[in-house]
C-alpha cells in the first residue's frame, strides 16, 4: 500500500516543479523586459542629451566668436584710424593715440616692425607666451588669432595687430582686453545636461583648459573641440554619462524589451492555466447550469432615495465694470498707432500693457523698459501702459522722455530684451502709439494681432505685483556712441530735430563725435510748431536747406519725431535720399565684412543692388517696416539694412535696431574720414542716381487703402515689366521702376518712381496713373 501511495503522489510533485519553473522563467523574462525598457529610455535620453550638448557647443562657439569678433573689430578700427606717418620716431605719440581710441583695453604696447626688442628680451620677465604670440604674428595666415594669457594672476584676452600691412608692418600693437566678458558669456550658456570646457591650443599641440561650465555628472570628454573663429580657443563637449549595457540602438533595445515581455506573458499565462485551484473551479462551473449560477448571485440593493436640497436664494452680483472699447484698427502691421482721445486712451494703454505683460510672463520674462517721445499725450499713455505691465506682474524700468532708439538701447543695456517706446513717430501731433520689443523680437503682424486677441478675450494677467524704477540711460547711450565713433576732421552741421525728442540727445552725440553743431528746432515741443517732424517729405526740409546755405555749414541733418529716421541735405541744397546714403553705408560695412547681406526695402532705387554687388555684398530686397526688416536681419544674419523712409539698421558695430542718431554719426564718420579729402557733395556724387520722386502719398479713408491694393493687384497690367509683390506692387523695367503700396501706419497709399531719365520717368508714371484710375477713377493722384 505504501508503494502504491507513493506512485499516486509522484505525478503531483512533478507538476509543482513544472509550475515553479514557469513562474521563475516568467519573472526573469519580465525583469529582463523591464531592464531593456529602462535601457531603451536611457539610450533615447542619452541621444537627446548628446544632441543638446552639441547644440550648446555650437551656441558657445558662435557666441564666443561674436564676442571676439566685436573686440577684434574695435581694435582693428582703432589701429586702422591711426596716423602712422613718421614711425618709428613718433611711436610714443602713436601709442598714446591708440590708447585713447581703446579705453576698454587693459593694456596697449607697441613693438618695432622687426620685433627686435622681443627677440632679445629676457623671456622669464617678458613672458614666454607673450613672446611666442608676438613672434608668431608675422607668419600667421590672415589675422593673428586672439589668445588668452595670465598677467599677475588675472586672465586677459590678447591680440597682436600690425600697423600697416601684415607683410610690411610699420610696427606691431600688443593689445590686452579683460577676459571677464568672454567668461561671463561662456558661463551663462545652457549646457543641455552635459558640460562645456573652453580650451586654448598652442603651436606645440598642448590644450589648456581655461573654463568649465555645466553638470558635475558629465564625463567622457570628446577628443577634439570645435574651434572659435579668430582665436586659438576651442570648445570641448563633455557628454553626460549613462549606464548603458545594451548596444546603443533604440530599435534593438525596444525589440529585446518586447521579446522579453512576450515571453514573460506567455509563461505566466501557462502558470495560471495550470493552477489546481483554477482546474477545480472550471470543473465545478462546467457541472452547473446557467440558471444555477444566476441563482447564486446576491440580490441587488435598492438605491437610496435622492434628497434634493431646497432652492438657494440667488446672490446679488455687483454691477459689472463698464468695458473698455478697443479699436482693432490701431493694431497695425508693425506697431500700434491711433488718435489720442479717440482710438487711443489711457484705459486702452493699460489693457495693452497687461496684454504685453501676459505674453512676457508666458515667455518667462519679467522686466520691461518703457520710454516715450515728446508728445503731449506721452506721460499719460506711458503711465497707463506701465500700470498695465505692473498689473501683469512685470517690473518696469521707466527711462522717461527719450528717442525710440534709446529705448532699444536700454533693453540691451539692462539685459531685459524687452522695451516699449510710446511714440507717434512722424505722425501728426494728435497721434500716438507703441513700438514693442519682447524677448529681443520687435513685434509685428501676427504677434501684434495676438495682443488684441488677448484683450478681446480678457485673457490677461492681473497679479498687481510689478515694481517700478526710474533710470536715466541717456548719458550711457551718448558715451557708447562717442567712444566708438569719432570724425577725422570737424564738420559744421545744422541739425533740425523738428521739435521732436531727438533734440534732447542728437546735438550732444554729434558734438561728442567731433562736429560743430548749429541747432534748428531742437527744443522739444509736442505741438511741432515749426514743421512736421518727417524728413521723408521735402517740404519739411526747406528750413534746413535755407539754414545750411546761410551758415555755410558742410551738411544738414534732420530727424523724425522719435529719432529713429535720418534725413540729409548738402550745402548745395540737394536732398540725399536714404537709398543713396545706404550705398555709402554698404561700402563702409562691406570693407570690413566682405560678403555680408545688405537688406533694403521695395522703395529703394534699382541702382542699389548693383552698388552692393560691386562692393562685394549680397543684396536682398524686402518689405517695408522696421519690425519686418529687423526680423529679416535676424533670419539672414545681415550686417546692415535700410529703408527709403530713412530707417537704417547697423548690426556691424551696433545692435541691429533702427537708430537715426547713430546712423547720422556713422555717416559723418565716413564723410569726415575720406582719405582723399573730398567734400560731402563729391562723395555723394559717387553714388549713382537717376531721376526720381520722393515718397508720394494718396490719402484715403481708414482701411480703404488695403481694399484698393487688393483690387489693384488683380486688375493692374504692366506688360513686360518684372513685378515684385512682396509689399504692394512694384513694376521694374530696364530703365526704371514704379511702386504703389499701402502704408501700415496711416491710411494712405505710398508711391515712388525712379528712372534713368525724365522721359522714362514720365512713361512709367503715366502707366501707373492709367492703371490706378482704372481701379478707382476718383483718386486724386499727386503726379
PDB file of C-alpha atoms in Angstrom, residues 558-722:
ATOM      1  CA  UNK A 558      17.271 116.041 -39.905  1.00  0.00           C
ATOM      2  CA  UNK A 559      15.468 113.579 -37.621  1.00  0.00           C
ATOM      3  CA  UNK A 560      11.853 112.490 -37.330  1.00  0.00           C
ATOM      4  CA  UNK A 561       9.614 112.806 -34.272  1.00  0.00           C
ATOM      5  CA  UNK A 562      11.150 109.922 -32.307  1.00  0.00           C
ATOM      6  CA  UNK A 563      14.700 109.959 -33.656  1.00  0.00           C
ATOM      7  CA  UNK A 564      14.818 106.638 -35.478  1.00  0.00           C
ATOM      8  CA  UNK A 565      14.910 108.135 -39.015  1.00  0.00           C
ATOM      9  CA  UNK A 566      17.549 110.264 -40.713  1.00  0.00           C
ATOM     10  CA  UNK A 567      17.389 112.940 -43.425  1.00  0.00           C
ATOM     11  CA  UNK A 568      20.351 114.708 -45.075  1.00  0.00           C
ATOM     12  CA  UNK A 569      20.793 117.808 -47.264  1.00  0.00           C
ATOM     13  CA  UNK A 570      24.008 119.179 -48.783  1.00  0.00           C
ATOM     14  CA  UNK A 571      25.404 122.690 -48.867  1.00  0.00           C
ATOM     15  CA  UNK A 572      24.034 122.986 -52.418  1.00  0.00           C
ATOM     16  CA  UNK A 573      20.513 122.237 -51.172  1.00  0.00           C
ATOM     17  CA  UNK A 574      20.375 118.708 -52.599  1.00  0.00           C
ATOM     18  CA  UNK A 575      18.336 116.187 -50.625  1.00  0.00           C
ATOM     19  CA  UNK A 576      20.305 112.942 -50.312  1.00  0.00           C
ATOM     20  CA  UNK A 577      17.671 110.234 -50.426  1.00  0.00           C
ATOM     21  CA  UNK A 578      18.184 107.349 -47.953  1.00  0.00           C
ATOM     22  CA  UNK A 579      18.788 104.743 -50.643  1.00  0.00           C
ATOM     23  CA  UNK A 580      21.869 106.691 -51.782  1.00  0.00           C
ATOM     24  CA  UNK A 581      23.051 107.003 -48.176  1.00  0.00           C
ATOM     25  CA  UNK A 582      22.662 103.232 -47.914  1.00  0.00           C
ATOM     26  CA  UNK A 583      25.172 102.883 -50.780  1.00  0.00           C
ATOM     27  CA  UNK A 584      27.796 104.681 -48.674  1.00  0.00           C
ATOM     28  CA  UNK A 585      26.933 102.669 -45.571  1.00  0.00           C
ATOM     29  CA  UNK A 586      27.126  99.408 -47.554  1.00  0.00           C
ATOM     30  CA  UNK A 587      30.578 100.225 -48.959  1.00  0.00           C
ATOM     31  CA  UNK A 588      31.855 101.065 -45.474  1.00  0.00           C
ATOM     32  CA  UNK A 589      30.438  97.944 -43.791  1.00  0.00           C
ATOM     33  CA  UNK A 590      31.493  95.617 -46.610  1.00  0.00           C
ATOM     34  CA  UNK A 591      35.065  96.915 -46.403  1.00  0.00           C
ATOM     35  CA  UNK A 592      35.225  95.142 -43.026  1.00  0.00           C
ATOM     36  CA  UNK A 593      32.581  92.452 -43.541  1.00  0.00           C
ATOM     37  CA  UNK A 594      33.044  91.203 -47.132  1.00  0.00           C
ATOM     38  CA  UNK A 595      30.191  89.085 -48.438  1.00  0.00           C
ATOM     39  CA  UNK A 596      27.718  90.345 -45.840  1.00  0.00           C
ATOM     40  CA  UNK A 597      23.996  90.515 -46.598  1.00  0.00           C
ATOM     41  CA  UNK A 598      22.618  94.055 -47.057  1.00  0.00           C
ATOM     42  CA  UNK A 599      18.813  94.412 -46.891  1.00  0.00           C
ATOM     43  CA  UNK A 600      16.795  97.243 -48.449  1.00  0.00           C
ATOM     44  CA  UNK A 601      13.072  97.811 -48.865  1.00  0.00           C
ATOM     45  CA  UNK A 602      10.933  97.860 -52.017  1.00  0.00           C
ATOM     46  CA  UNK A 603      11.004 101.667 -52.219  1.00  0.00           C
ATOM     47  CA  UNK A 604      14.772 101.874 -52.835  1.00  0.00           C
ATOM     48  CA  UNK A 605      16.435 102.689 -56.157  1.00  0.00           C
ATOM     49  CA  UNK A 606      17.285  99.979 -58.655  1.00  0.00           C
ATOM     50  CA  UNK A 607      20.921 101.184 -58.629  1.00  0.00           C
ATOM     51  CA  UNK A 608      21.366  99.973 -55.057  1.00  0.00           C
ATOM     52  CA  UNK A 609      21.573  96.287 -55.940  1.00  0.00           C
ATOM     53  CA  UNK A 610      24.478  96.861 -58.333  1.00  0.00           C
ATOM     54  CA  UNK A 611      26.324  99.024 -55.829  1.00  0.00           C
ATOM     55  CA  UNK A 612      26.097  96.324 -53.153  1.00  0.00           C
ATOM     56  CA  UNK A 613      27.289  93.644 -55.580  1.00  0.00           C
ATOM     57  CA  UNK A 614      30.203  95.828 -56.721  1.00  0.00           C
ATOM     58  CA  UNK A 615      31.231  96.299 -53.082  1.00  0.00           C
ATOM     59  CA  UNK A 616      31.270  92.532 -52.551  1.00  0.00           C
ATOM     60  CA  UNK A 617      27.982  92.189 -50.700  1.00  0.00           C
ATOM     61  CA  UNK A 618      24.808  90.159 -51.028  1.00  0.00           C
ATOM     62  CA  UNK A 619      21.769  92.415 -51.772  1.00  0.00           C
ATOM     63  CA  UNK A 620      18.290  91.446 -50.565  1.00  0.00           C
ATOM     64  CA  UNK A 621      15.078  93.398 -51.234  1.00  0.00           C
ATOM     65  CA  UNK A 622      12.410  93.070 -48.524  1.00  0.00           C
ATOM     66  CA  UNK A 623       9.140  94.501 -47.250  1.00  0.00           C
ATOM     67  CA  UNK A 624       8.880  97.977 -45.732  1.00  0.00           C
ATOM     68  CA  UNK A 625       8.530  98.218 -41.946  1.00  0.00           C
ATOM     69  CA  UNK A 626      11.069  98.470 -39.148  1.00  0.00           C
ATOM     70  CA  UNK A 627       9.946  95.294 -37.365  1.00  0.00           C
ATOM     71  CA  UNK A 628       9.777  93.314 -40.620  1.00  0.00           C
ATOM     72  CA  UNK A 629      13.278  94.442 -41.603  1.00  0.00           C
ATOM     73  CA  UNK A 630      14.686  93.534 -38.165  1.00  0.00           C
ATOM     74  CA  UNK A 631      13.081  90.086 -38.332  1.00  0.00           C
ATOM     75  CA  UNK A 632      14.653  89.526 -41.765  1.00  0.00           C
ATOM     76  CA  UNK A 633      18.034  90.635 -40.413  1.00  0.00           C
ATOM     77  CA  UNK A 634      17.850  88.043 -37.652  1.00  0.00           C
ATOM     78  CA  UNK A 635      16.833  85.392 -40.166  1.00  0.00           C
ATOM     79  CA  UNK A 636      19.640  86.155 -42.646  1.00  0.00           C
ATOM     80  CA  UNK A 637      22.370  87.416 -40.313  1.00  0.00           C
ATOM     81  CA  UNK A 638      22.569  90.666 -42.297  1.00  0.00           C
ATOM     82  CA  UNK A 639      25.096  93.263 -41.119  1.00  0.00           C
ATOM     83  CA  UNK A 640      23.182  96.295 -42.450  1.00  0.00           C
ATOM     84  CA  UNK A 641      19.720  97.257 -43.666  1.00  0.00           C
ATOM     85  CA  UNK A 642      17.958 100.440 -44.739  1.00  0.00           C
ATOM     86  CA  UNK A 643      14.610 101.796 -45.833  1.00  0.00           C
ATOM     87  CA  UNK A 644      13.677 104.637 -48.157  1.00  0.00           C
ATOM     88  CA  UNK A 645      11.866 106.235 -45.215  1.00  0.00           C
ATOM     89  CA  UNK A 646      15.233 106.908 -43.524  1.00  0.00           C
ATOM     90  CA  UNK A 647      15.451 103.946 -41.139  1.00  0.00           C
ATOM     91  CA  UNK A 648      18.942 102.426 -41.016  1.00  0.00           C
ATOM     92  CA  UNK A 649      19.835  99.246 -39.112  1.00  0.00           C
ATOM     93  CA  UNK A 650      23.506  98.625 -38.241  1.00  0.00           C
ATOM     94  CA  UNK A 651      24.446  95.196 -36.904  1.00  0.00           C
ATOM     95  CA  UNK A 652      28.119  95.812 -37.574  1.00  0.00           C
ATOM     96  CA  UNK A 653      29.497  97.696 -34.514  1.00  0.00           C
ATOM     97  CA  UNK A 654      25.949  98.279 -33.192  1.00  0.00           C
ATOM     98  CA  UNK A 655      22.897  96.259 -32.144  1.00  0.00           C
ATOM     99  CA  UNK A 656      20.818  95.857 -35.311  1.00  0.00           C
ATOM    100  CA  UNK A 657      17.968  98.235 -34.447  1.00  0.00           C
ATOM    101  CA  UNK A 658      16.953 101.366 -36.368  1.00  0.00           C
ATOM    102  CA  UNK A 659      18.655 104.435 -34.960  1.00  0.00           C
ATOM    103  CA  UNK A 660      18.665 107.754 -36.832  1.00  0.00           C
ATOM    104  CA  UNK A 661      21.094 109.356 -34.376  1.00  0.00           C
ATOM    105  CA  UNK A 662      23.678 106.572 -34.566  1.00  0.00           C
ATOM    106  CA  UNK A 663      23.238 106.394 -38.358  1.00  0.00           C
ATOM    107  CA  UNK A 664      23.955 110.125 -38.567  1.00  0.00           C
ATOM    108  CA  UNK A 665      27.158 109.601 -36.575  1.00  0.00           C
ATOM    109  CA  UNK A 666      28.263 106.761 -38.881  1.00  0.00           C
ATOM    110  CA  UNK A 667      27.565 108.928 -41.956  1.00  0.00           C
ATOM    111  CA  UNK A 668      29.663 111.789 -40.589  1.00  0.00           C
ATOM    112  CA  UNK A 669      32.455 109.332 -39.741  1.00  0.00           C
ATOM    113  CA  UNK A 670      32.521 108.278 -43.404  1.00  0.00           C
ATOM    114  CA  UNK A 671      32.348 111.823 -44.804  1.00  0.00           C
ATOM    115  CA  UNK A 672      34.987 113.237 -42.449  1.00  0.00           C
ATOM    116  CA  UNK A 673      37.296 110.240 -42.838  1.00  0.00           C
ATOM    117  CA  UNK A 674      37.604 110.319 -46.618  1.00  0.00           C
ATOM    118  CA  UNK A 675      41.279 109.726 -47.334  1.00  0.00           C
ATOM    119  CA  UNK A 676      41.143 111.890 -50.484  1.00  0.00           C
ATOM    120  CA  UNK A 677      39.779 114.859 -48.562  1.00  0.00           C
ATOM    121  CA  UNK A 678      36.698 115.177 -50.750  1.00  0.00           C
ATOM    122  CA  UNK A 679      33.713 117.312 -49.767  1.00  0.00           C
ATOM    123  CA  UNK A 680      30.413 115.654 -48.834  1.00  0.00           C
ATOM    124  CA  UNK A 681      28.994 116.690 -52.230  1.00  0.00           C
ATOM    125  CA  UNK A 682      31.868 114.981 -54.045  1.00  0.00           C
ATOM    126  CA  UNK A 683      31.449 111.815 -52.002  1.00  0.00           C
ATOM    127  CA  UNK A 684      27.689 111.677 -52.570  1.00  0.00           C
ATOM    128  CA  UNK A 685      28.339 112.182 -56.303  1.00  0.00           C
ATOM    129  CA  UNK A 686      29.917 108.710 -56.356  1.00  0.00           C
ATOM    130  CA  UNK A 687      26.504 107.242 -55.527  1.00  0.00           C
ATOM    131  CA  UNK A 688      24.597 106.886 -58.817  1.00  0.00           C
ATOM    132  CA  UNK A 689      21.193 108.469 -59.140  1.00  0.00           C
ATOM    133  CA  UNK A 690      18.599 108.813 -61.830  1.00  0.00           C
ATOM    134  CA  UNK A 691      15.509 110.947 -61.975  1.00  0.00           C
ATOM    135  CA  UNK A 692      13.330 110.048 -59.040  1.00  0.00           C
ATOM    136  CA  UNK A 693      10.485 111.241 -56.875  1.00  0.00           C
ATOM    137  CA  UNK A 694      10.282 111.349 -53.099  1.00  0.00           C
ATOM    138  CA  UNK A 695       7.581 109.301 -51.397  1.00  0.00           C
ATOM    139  CA  UNK A 696       4.245 110.406 -52.873  1.00  0.00           C
ATOM    140  CA  UNK A 697       1.140 109.926 -50.738  1.00  0.00           C
ATOM    141  CA  UNK A 698      -2.537 109.464 -51.564  1.00  0.00           C
ATOM    142  CA  UNK A 699      -4.804 109.907 -48.549  1.00  0.00           C
ATOM    143  CA  UNK A 700      -7.754 107.533 -48.212  1.00  0.00           C
ATOM    144  CA  UNK A 701     -10.357 106.520 -45.628  1.00  0.00           C
ATOM    145  CA  UNK A 702      -9.283 104.116 -42.868  1.00  0.00           C
ATOM    146  CA  UNK A 703      -8.902 100.620 -44.353  1.00  0.00           C
ATOM    147  CA  UNK A 704      -9.743 101.769 -47.878  1.00  0.00           C
ATOM    148  CA  UNK A 705      -6.067 101.718 -48.928  1.00  0.00           C
ATOM    149  CA  UNK A 706      -5.876  97.983 -48.219  1.00  0.00           C
ATOM    150  CA  UNK A 707      -9.040  97.295 -50.234  1.00  0.00           C
ATOM    151  CA  UNK A 708      -7.705  99.363 -53.137  1.00  0.00           C
ATOM    152  CA  UNK A 709      -4.475  97.329 -53.202  1.00  0.00           C
ATOM    153  CA  UNK A 710      -6.396  94.051 -53.358  1.00  0.00           C
ATOM    154  CA  UNK A 711      -8.253  95.254 -56.460  1.00  0.00           C
ATOM    155  CA  UNK A 712      -5.099  96.777 -57.955  1.00  0.00           C
ATOM    156  CA  UNK A 713      -3.166  93.512 -57.696  1.00  0.00           C
ATOM    157  CA  UNK A 714      -5.972  91.721 -59.546  1.00  0.00           C
ATOM    158  CA  UNK A 715      -6.546  94.246 -62.338  1.00  0.00           C
ATOM    159  CA  UNK A 716      -3.226  96.028 -62.997  1.00  0.00           C
ATOM    160  CA  UNK A 717      -1.395  95.077 -66.185  1.00  0.00           C
ATOM    161  CA  UNK A 718       2.181  96.300 -66.708  1.00  0.00           C
ATOM    162  CA  UNK A 719       3.051  94.333 -69.831  1.00  0.00           C
ATOM    163  CA  UNK A 720       6.640  93.054 -69.926  1.00  0.00           C
ATOM    164  CA  UNK A 721       7.672  94.604 -66.590  1.00  0.00           C
ATOM    165  CA  UNK A 722       9.079  92.466 -63.796  1.00  0.00           C
TER     166      UNK A 722
END
